[in-house]
PDB file of C-alpha atoms in Angstrom:
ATOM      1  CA  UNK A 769      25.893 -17.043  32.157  1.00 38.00           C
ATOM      2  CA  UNK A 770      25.173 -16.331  28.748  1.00 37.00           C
ATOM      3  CA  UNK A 771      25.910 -13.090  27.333  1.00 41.00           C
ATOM      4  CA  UNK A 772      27.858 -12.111  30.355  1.00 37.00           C
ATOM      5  CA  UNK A 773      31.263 -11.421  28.574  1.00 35.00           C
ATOM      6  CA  UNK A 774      29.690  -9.141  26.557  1.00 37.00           C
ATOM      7  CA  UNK A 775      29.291  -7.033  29.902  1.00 36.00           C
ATOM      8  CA  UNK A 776      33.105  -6.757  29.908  1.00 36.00           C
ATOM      9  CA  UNK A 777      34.224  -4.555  26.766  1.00 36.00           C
ATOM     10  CA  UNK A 778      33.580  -0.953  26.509  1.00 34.00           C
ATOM     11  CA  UNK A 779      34.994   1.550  23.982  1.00 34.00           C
ATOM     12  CA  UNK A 780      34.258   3.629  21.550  1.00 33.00           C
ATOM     13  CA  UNK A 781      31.365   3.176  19.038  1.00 35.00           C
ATOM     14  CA  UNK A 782      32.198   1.154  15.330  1.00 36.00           C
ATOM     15  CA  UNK A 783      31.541   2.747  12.509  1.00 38.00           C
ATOM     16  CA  UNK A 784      29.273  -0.331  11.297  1.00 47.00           C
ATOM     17  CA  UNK A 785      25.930  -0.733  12.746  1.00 75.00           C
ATOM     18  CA  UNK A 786      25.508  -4.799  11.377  1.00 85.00           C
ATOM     19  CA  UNK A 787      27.771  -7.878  11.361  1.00 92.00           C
ATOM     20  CA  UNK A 788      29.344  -8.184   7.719  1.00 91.00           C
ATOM     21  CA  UNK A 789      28.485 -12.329   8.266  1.00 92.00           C
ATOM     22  CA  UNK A 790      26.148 -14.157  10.425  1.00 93.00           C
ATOM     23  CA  UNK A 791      23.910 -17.400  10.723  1.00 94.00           C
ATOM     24  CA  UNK A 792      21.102 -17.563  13.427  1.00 95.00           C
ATOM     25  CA  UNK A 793      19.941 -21.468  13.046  1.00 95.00           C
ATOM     26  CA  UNK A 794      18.051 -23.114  16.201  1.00 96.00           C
ATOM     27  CA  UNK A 795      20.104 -24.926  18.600  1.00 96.00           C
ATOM     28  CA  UNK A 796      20.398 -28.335  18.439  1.00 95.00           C
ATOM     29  CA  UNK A 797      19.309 -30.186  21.852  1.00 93.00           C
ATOM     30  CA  UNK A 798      21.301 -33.056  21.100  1.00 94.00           C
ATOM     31  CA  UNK A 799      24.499 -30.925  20.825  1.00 92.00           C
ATOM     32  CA  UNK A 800      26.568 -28.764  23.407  1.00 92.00           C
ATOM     33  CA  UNK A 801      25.676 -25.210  23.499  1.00 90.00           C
ATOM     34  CA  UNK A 802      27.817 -22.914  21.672  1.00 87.00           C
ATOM     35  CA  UNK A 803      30.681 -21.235  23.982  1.00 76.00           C
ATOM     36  CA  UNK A 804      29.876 -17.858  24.816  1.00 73.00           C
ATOM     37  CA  UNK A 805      32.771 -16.403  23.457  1.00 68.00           C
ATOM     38  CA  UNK A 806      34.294 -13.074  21.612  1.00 66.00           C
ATOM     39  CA  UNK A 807      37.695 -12.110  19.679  1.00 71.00           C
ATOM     40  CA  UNK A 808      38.889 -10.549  16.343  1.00 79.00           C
ATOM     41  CA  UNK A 809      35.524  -8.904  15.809  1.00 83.00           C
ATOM     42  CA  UNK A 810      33.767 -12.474  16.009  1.00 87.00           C
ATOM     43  CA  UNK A 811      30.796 -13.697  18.013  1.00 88.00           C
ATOM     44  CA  UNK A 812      29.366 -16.903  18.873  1.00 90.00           C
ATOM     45  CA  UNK A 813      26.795 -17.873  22.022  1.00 92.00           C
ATOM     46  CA  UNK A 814      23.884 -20.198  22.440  1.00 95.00           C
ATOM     47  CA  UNK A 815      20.680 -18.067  23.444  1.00 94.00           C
ATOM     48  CA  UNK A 816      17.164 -17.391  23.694  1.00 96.00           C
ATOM     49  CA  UNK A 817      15.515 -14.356  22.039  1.00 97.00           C
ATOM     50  CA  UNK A 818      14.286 -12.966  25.103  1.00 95.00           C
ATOM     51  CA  UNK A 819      17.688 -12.756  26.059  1.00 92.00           C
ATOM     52  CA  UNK A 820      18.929 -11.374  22.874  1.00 95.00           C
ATOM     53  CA  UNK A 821      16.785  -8.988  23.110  1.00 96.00           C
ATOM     54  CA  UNK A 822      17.367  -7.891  26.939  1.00 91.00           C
ATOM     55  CA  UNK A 823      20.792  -7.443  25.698  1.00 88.00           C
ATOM     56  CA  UNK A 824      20.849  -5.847  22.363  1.00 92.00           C
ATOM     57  CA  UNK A 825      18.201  -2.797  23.655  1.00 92.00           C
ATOM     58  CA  UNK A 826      20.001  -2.559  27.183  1.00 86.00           C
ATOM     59  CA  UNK A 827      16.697  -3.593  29.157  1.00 87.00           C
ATOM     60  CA  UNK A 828      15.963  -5.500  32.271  1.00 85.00           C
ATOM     61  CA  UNK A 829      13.753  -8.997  31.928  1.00 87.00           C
ATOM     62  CA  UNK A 830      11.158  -6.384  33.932  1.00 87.00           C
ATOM     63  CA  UNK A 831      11.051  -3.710  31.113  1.00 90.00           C
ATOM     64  CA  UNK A 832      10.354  -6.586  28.386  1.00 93.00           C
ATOM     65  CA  UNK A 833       6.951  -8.178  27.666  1.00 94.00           C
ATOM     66  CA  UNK A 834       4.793  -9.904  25.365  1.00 95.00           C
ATOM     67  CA  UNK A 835       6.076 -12.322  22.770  1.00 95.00           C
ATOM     68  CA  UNK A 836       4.798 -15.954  22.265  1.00 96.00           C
ATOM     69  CA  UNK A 837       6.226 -18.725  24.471  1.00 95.00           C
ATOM     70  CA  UNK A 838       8.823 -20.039  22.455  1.00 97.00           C
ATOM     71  CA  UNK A 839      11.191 -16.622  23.343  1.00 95.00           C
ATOM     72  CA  UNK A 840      11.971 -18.114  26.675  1.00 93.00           C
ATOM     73  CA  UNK A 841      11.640 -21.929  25.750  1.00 91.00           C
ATOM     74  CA  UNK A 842      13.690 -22.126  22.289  1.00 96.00           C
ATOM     75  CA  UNK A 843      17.733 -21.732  21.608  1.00 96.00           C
ATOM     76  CA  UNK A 844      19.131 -20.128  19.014  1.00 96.00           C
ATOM     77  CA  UNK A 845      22.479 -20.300  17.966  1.00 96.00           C
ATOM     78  CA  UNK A 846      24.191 -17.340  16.779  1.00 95.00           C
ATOM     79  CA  UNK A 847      27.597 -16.876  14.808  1.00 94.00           C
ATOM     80  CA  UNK A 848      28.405 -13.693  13.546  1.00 93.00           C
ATOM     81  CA  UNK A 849      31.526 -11.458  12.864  1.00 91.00           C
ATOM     82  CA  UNK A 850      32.040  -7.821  12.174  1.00 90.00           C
ATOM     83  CA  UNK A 851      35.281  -6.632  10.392  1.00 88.00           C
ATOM     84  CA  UNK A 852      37.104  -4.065  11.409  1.00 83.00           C
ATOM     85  CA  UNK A 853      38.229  -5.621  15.344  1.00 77.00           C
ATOM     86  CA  UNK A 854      41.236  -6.823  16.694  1.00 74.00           C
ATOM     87  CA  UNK A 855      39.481  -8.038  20.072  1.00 71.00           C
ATOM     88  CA  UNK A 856      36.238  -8.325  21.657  1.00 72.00           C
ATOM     89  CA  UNK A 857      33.819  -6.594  19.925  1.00 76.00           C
ATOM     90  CA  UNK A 858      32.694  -2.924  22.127  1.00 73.00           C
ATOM     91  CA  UNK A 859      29.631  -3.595  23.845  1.00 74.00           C
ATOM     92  CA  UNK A 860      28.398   0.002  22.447  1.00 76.00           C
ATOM     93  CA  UNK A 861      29.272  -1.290  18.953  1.00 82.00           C
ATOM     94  CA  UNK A 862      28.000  -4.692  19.983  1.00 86.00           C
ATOM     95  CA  UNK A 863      24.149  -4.029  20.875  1.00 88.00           C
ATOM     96  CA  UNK A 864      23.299  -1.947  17.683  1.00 92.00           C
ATOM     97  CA  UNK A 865      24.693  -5.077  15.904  1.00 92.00           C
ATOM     98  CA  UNK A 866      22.890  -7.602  17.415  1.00 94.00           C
ATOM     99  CA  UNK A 867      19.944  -5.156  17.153  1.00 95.00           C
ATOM    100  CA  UNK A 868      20.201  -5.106  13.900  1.00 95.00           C
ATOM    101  CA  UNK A 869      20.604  -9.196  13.434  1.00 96.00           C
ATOM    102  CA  UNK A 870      17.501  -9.878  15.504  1.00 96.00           C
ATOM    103  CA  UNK A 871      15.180  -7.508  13.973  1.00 96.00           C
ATOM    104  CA  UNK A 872      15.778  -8.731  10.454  1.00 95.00           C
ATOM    105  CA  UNK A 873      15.988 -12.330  11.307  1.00 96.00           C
ATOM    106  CA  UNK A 874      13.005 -12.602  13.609  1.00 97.00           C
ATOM    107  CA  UNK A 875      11.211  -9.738  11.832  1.00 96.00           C
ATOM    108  CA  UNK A 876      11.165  -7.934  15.260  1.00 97.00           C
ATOM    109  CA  UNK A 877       8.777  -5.601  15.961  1.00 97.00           C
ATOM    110  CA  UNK A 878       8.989  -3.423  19.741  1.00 97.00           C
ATOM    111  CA  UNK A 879       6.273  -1.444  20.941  1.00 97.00           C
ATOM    112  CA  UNK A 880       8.007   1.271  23.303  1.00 95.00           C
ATOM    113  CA  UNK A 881       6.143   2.408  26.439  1.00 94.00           C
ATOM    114  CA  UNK A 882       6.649   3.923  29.542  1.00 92.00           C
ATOM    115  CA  UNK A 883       6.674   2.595  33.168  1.00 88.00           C
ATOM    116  CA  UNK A 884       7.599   3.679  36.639  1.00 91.00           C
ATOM    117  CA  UNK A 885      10.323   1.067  37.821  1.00 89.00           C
ATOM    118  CA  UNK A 886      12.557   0.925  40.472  1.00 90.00           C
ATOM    119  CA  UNK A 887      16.132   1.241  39.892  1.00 92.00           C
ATOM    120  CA  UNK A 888      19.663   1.532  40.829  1.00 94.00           C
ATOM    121  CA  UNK A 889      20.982   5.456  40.133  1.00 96.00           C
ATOM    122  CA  UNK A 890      25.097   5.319  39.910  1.00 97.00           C
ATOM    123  CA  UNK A 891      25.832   8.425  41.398  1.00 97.00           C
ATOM    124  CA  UNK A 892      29.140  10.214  43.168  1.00 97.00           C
ATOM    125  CA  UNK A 893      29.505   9.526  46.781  1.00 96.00           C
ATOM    126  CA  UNK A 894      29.911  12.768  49.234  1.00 94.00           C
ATOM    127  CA  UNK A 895      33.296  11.268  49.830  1.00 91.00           C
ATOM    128  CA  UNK A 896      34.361  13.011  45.748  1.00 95.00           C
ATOM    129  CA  UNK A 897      34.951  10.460  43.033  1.00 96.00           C
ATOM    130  CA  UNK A 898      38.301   8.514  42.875  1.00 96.00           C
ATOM    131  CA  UNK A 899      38.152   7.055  39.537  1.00 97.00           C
ATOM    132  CA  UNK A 900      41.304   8.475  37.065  1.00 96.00           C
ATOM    133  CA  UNK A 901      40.814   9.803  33.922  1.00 96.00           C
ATOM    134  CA  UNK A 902      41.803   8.318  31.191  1.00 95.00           C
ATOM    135  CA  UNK A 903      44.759  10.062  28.940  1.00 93.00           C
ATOM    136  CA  UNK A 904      44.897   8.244  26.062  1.00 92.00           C
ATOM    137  CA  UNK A 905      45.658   4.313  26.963  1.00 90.00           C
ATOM    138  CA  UNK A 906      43.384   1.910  24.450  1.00 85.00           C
ATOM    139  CA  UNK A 907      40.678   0.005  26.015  1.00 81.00           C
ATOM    140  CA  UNK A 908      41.461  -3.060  28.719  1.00 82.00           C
ATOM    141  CA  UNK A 909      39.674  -5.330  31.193  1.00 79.00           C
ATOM    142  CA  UNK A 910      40.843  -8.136  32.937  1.00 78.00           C
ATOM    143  CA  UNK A 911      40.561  -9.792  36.064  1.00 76.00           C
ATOM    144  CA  UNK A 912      43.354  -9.921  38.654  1.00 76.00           C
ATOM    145  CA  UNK A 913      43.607 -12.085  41.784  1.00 72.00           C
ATOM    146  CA  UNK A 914      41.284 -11.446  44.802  1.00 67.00           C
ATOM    147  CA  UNK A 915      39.265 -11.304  42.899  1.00 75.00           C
ATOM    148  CA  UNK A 916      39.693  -7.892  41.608  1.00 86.00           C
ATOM    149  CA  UNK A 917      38.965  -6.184  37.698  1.00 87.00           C
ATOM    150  CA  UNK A 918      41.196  -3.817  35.865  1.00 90.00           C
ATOM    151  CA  UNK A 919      39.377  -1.509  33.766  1.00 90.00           C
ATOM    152  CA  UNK A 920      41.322   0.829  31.183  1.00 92.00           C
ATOM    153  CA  UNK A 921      38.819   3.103  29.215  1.00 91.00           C
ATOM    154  CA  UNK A 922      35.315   2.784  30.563  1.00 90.00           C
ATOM    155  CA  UNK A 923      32.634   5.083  30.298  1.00 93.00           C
ATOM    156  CA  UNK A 924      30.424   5.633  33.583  1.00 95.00           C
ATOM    157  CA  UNK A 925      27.630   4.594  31.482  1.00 91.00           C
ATOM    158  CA  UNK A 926      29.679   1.138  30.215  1.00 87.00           C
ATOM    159  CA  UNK A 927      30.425   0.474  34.133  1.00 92.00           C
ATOM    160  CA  UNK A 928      26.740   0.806  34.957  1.00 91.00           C
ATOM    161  CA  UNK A 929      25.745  -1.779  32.392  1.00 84.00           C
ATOM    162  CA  UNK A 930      28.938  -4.450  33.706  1.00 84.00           C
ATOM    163  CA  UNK A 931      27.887  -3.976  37.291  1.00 88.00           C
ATOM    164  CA  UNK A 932      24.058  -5.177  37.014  1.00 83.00           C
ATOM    165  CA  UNK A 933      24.728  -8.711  37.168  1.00 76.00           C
ATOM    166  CA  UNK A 934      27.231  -8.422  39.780  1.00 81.00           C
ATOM    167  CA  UNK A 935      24.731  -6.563  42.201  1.00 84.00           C
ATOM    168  CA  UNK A 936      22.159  -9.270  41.735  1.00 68.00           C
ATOM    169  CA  UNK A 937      19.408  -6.989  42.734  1.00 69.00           C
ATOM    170  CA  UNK A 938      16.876  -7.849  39.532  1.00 74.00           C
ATOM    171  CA  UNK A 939      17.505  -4.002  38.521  1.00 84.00           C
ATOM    172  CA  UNK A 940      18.794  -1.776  36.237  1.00 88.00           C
ATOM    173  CA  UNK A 941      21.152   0.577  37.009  1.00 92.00           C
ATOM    174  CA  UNK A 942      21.667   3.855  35.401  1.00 93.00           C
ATOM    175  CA  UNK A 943      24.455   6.289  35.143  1.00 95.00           C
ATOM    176  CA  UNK A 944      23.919   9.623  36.862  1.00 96.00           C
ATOM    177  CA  UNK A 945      27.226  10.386  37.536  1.00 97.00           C
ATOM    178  CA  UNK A 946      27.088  13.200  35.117  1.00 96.00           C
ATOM    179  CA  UNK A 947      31.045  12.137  34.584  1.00 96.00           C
ATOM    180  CA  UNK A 948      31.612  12.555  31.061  1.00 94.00           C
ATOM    181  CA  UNK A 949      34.541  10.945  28.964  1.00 93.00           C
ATOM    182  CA  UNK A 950      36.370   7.505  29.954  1.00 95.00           C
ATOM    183  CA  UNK A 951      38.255   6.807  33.427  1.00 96.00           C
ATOM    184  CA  UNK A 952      40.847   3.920  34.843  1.00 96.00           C
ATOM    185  CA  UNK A 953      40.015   2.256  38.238  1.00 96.00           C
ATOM    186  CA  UNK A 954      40.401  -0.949  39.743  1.00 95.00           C
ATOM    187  CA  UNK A 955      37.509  -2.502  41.945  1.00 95.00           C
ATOM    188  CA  UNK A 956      38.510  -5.351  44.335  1.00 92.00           C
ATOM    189  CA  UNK A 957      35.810  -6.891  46.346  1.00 88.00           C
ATOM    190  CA  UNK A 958      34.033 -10.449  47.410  1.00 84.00           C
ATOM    191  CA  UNK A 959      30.885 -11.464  45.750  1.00 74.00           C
ATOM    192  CA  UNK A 960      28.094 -11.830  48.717  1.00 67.00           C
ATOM    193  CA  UNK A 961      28.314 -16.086  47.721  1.00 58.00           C
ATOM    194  CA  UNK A 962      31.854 -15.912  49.458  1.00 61.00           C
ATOM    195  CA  UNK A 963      30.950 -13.659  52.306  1.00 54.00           C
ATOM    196  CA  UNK A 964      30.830 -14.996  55.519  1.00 52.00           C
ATOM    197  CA  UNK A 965      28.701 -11.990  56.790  1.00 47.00           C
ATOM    198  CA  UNK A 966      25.229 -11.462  55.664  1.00 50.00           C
ATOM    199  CA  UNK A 967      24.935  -9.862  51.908  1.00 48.00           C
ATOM    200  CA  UNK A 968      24.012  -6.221  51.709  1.00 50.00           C
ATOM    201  CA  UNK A 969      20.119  -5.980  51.090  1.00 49.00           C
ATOM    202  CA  UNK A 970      20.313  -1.753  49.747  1.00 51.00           C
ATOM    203  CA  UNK A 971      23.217   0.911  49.610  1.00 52.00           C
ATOM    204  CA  UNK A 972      21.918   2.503  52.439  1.00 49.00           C
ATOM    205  CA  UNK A 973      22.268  -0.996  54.680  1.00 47.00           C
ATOM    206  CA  UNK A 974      25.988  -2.286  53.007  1.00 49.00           C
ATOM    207  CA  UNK A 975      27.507  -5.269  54.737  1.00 45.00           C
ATOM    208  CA  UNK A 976      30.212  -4.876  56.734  1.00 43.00           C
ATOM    209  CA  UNK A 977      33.416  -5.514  55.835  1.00 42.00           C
ATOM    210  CA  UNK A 978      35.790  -7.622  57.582  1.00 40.00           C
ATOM    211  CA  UNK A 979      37.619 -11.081  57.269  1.00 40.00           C
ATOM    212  CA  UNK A 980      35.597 -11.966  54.350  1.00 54.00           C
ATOM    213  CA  UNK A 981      36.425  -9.044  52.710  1.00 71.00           C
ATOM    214  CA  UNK A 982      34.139  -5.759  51.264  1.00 85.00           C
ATOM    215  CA  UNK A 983      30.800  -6.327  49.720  1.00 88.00           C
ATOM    216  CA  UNK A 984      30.264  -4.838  45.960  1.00 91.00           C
ATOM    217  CA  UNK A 985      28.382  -1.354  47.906  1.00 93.00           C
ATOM    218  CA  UNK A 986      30.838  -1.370  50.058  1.00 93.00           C
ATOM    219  CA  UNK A 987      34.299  -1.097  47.694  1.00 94.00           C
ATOM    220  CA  UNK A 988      32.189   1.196  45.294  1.00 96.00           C
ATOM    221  CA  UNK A 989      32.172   3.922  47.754  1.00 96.00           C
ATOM    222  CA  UNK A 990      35.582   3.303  49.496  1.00 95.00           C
ATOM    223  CA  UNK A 991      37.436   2.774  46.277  1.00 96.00           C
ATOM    224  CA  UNK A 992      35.846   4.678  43.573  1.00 97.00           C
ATOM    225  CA  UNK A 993      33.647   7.378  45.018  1.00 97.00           C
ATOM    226  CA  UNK A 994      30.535   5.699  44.152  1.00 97.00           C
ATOM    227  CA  UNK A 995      27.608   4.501  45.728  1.00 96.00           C
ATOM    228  CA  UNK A 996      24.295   2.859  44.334  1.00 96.00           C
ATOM    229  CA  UNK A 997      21.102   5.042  45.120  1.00 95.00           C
ATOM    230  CA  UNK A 998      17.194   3.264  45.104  1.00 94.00           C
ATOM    231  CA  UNK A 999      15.279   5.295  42.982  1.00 94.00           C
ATOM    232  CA  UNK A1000      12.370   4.926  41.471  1.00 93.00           C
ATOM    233  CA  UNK A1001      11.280   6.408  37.847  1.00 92.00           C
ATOM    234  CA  UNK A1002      10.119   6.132  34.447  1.00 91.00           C
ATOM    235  CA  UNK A1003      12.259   3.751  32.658  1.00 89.00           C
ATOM    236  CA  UNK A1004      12.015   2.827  28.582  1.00 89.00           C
ATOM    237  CA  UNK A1005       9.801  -0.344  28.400  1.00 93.00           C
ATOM    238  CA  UNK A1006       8.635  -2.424  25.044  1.00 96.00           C
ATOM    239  CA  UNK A1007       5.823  -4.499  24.703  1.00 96.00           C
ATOM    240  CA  UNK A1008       6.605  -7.507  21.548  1.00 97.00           C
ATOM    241  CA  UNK A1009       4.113  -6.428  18.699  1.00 97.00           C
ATOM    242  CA  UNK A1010       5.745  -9.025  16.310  1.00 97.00           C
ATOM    243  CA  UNK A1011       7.967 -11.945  16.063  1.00 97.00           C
ATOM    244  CA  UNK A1012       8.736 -14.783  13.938  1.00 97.00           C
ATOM    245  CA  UNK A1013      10.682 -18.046  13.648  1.00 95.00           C
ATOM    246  CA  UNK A1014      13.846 -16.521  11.398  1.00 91.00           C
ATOM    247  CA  UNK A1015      13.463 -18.269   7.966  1.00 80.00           C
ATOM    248  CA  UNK A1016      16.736 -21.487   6.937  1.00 67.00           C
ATOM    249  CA  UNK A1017      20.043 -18.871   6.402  1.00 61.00           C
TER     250      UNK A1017
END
């Protein structure tokens, strides 16, 4: 899925708040779409605005609105790099970036606004948290057999944004933790697709573990001390007061 490496890498913020090169040029429907990929501070993916902008302001497709039709139906692609990285590019230093990119190239205009959403709240389990602090090792992620993924690094904040795709529940979720500072952990468990019991619908009704192995609600609480809460709240919103077609780069 588009844009869902960029879910991966968390660290601390860049210094720069822009890419130092980058060409935004509509996609081709003749051609392949670009591969979503990241390394040495470079950037390249095939996307729609709406999606670009879901990304670079942290928001759910349910906190975005307005726009012509061409956000969802055109593709853009996007090549960009930002000096100053050895690897993927931070997610924190990533989304001010592509902020940046899409406001001056589309001419971007966002209309903030209020609404009452529901949501997922990350929160400590009763059980105490079991995450480890982190004393000093650089940033990591990678995946390991089972499937299972390494984190090195992350923020509780950074871990809330990687897991919404992975819950597949169509909402946000939002740190309150109140952990402060980065942690290590390792979370192994078995997406609901490869489950031969029924997925979990809510934290409060997780499905039950077995030969197929825990479900994501499930090896949040056992393994880390955490547990998804429904909640319901105001959440930032924008309405699209202006867009354009960006002009030949």
């Amino acid at each position: 899925m588009y844009l869902a490496f960029l879910l991966l890498a968390f660290s601390a913020l860049a210094a720069g708040q822009s890419f130092d090169v980058a060409v935004v040029r509509p996609h081709d429907p003749s051609a392949p779409a670009l591969a979503s990929t990241q390394g040495a501070g470079r950037f390249s993916a095939t996307l729609t605005l709406r999606y670009m902008i879901q990304e670079a302001y942290n928001v759910a497709p349910y906190q975005l609105s307005g726009g012509p039709p061409w956000l969802d139906g055109e593709l853009w692609d996007v090549i960009a790099k930002a000096d100053g990285f050895t690897g993927e590019i931070p997610i924190e230093s990533l989304r001010p970036m592509l902020k940046q990119l899409i406001n001056d190239r589309f001419e971007l205009v966002l209309l903030p606004e209020k609404k009452d959403l529901p949501y997922f709240a990350l929160v400590v389990a009763k059980t105490g948290v079991k995450v480890t602090p982190n004393t000093g090792d650089p940033f990591d992620f990678h995946r390991e057999p089972g499937p299972a993924f390494s984190f090195t690094k992350v923020s509780m904040a950074a871990f809330a944004t990687w897991l919404e795709p992975w819950v597949q529940a169509g909402r946000r979720i939002v740190d309150r933790t109140g952990l402060r500072g980065d942690y290590d952990f390792l979370l192994r468990w078995t997406p609901d697709f490869l489950r031969a019991t029924p997925p979990a619908t809510s934290e409060e009704t997780p499905a039950s573990t077995g030969p197929a192995g825990a479900s994501i609600f499930t090896a949040l609480q056992e393994q880390l001390g955490l547990r998804l809460e429904s909640q319901k709240g105001a959440l930032e919103s924008f309405v699209v007061a202006n867009v354009v077609r960006p002009k030949e780069n």
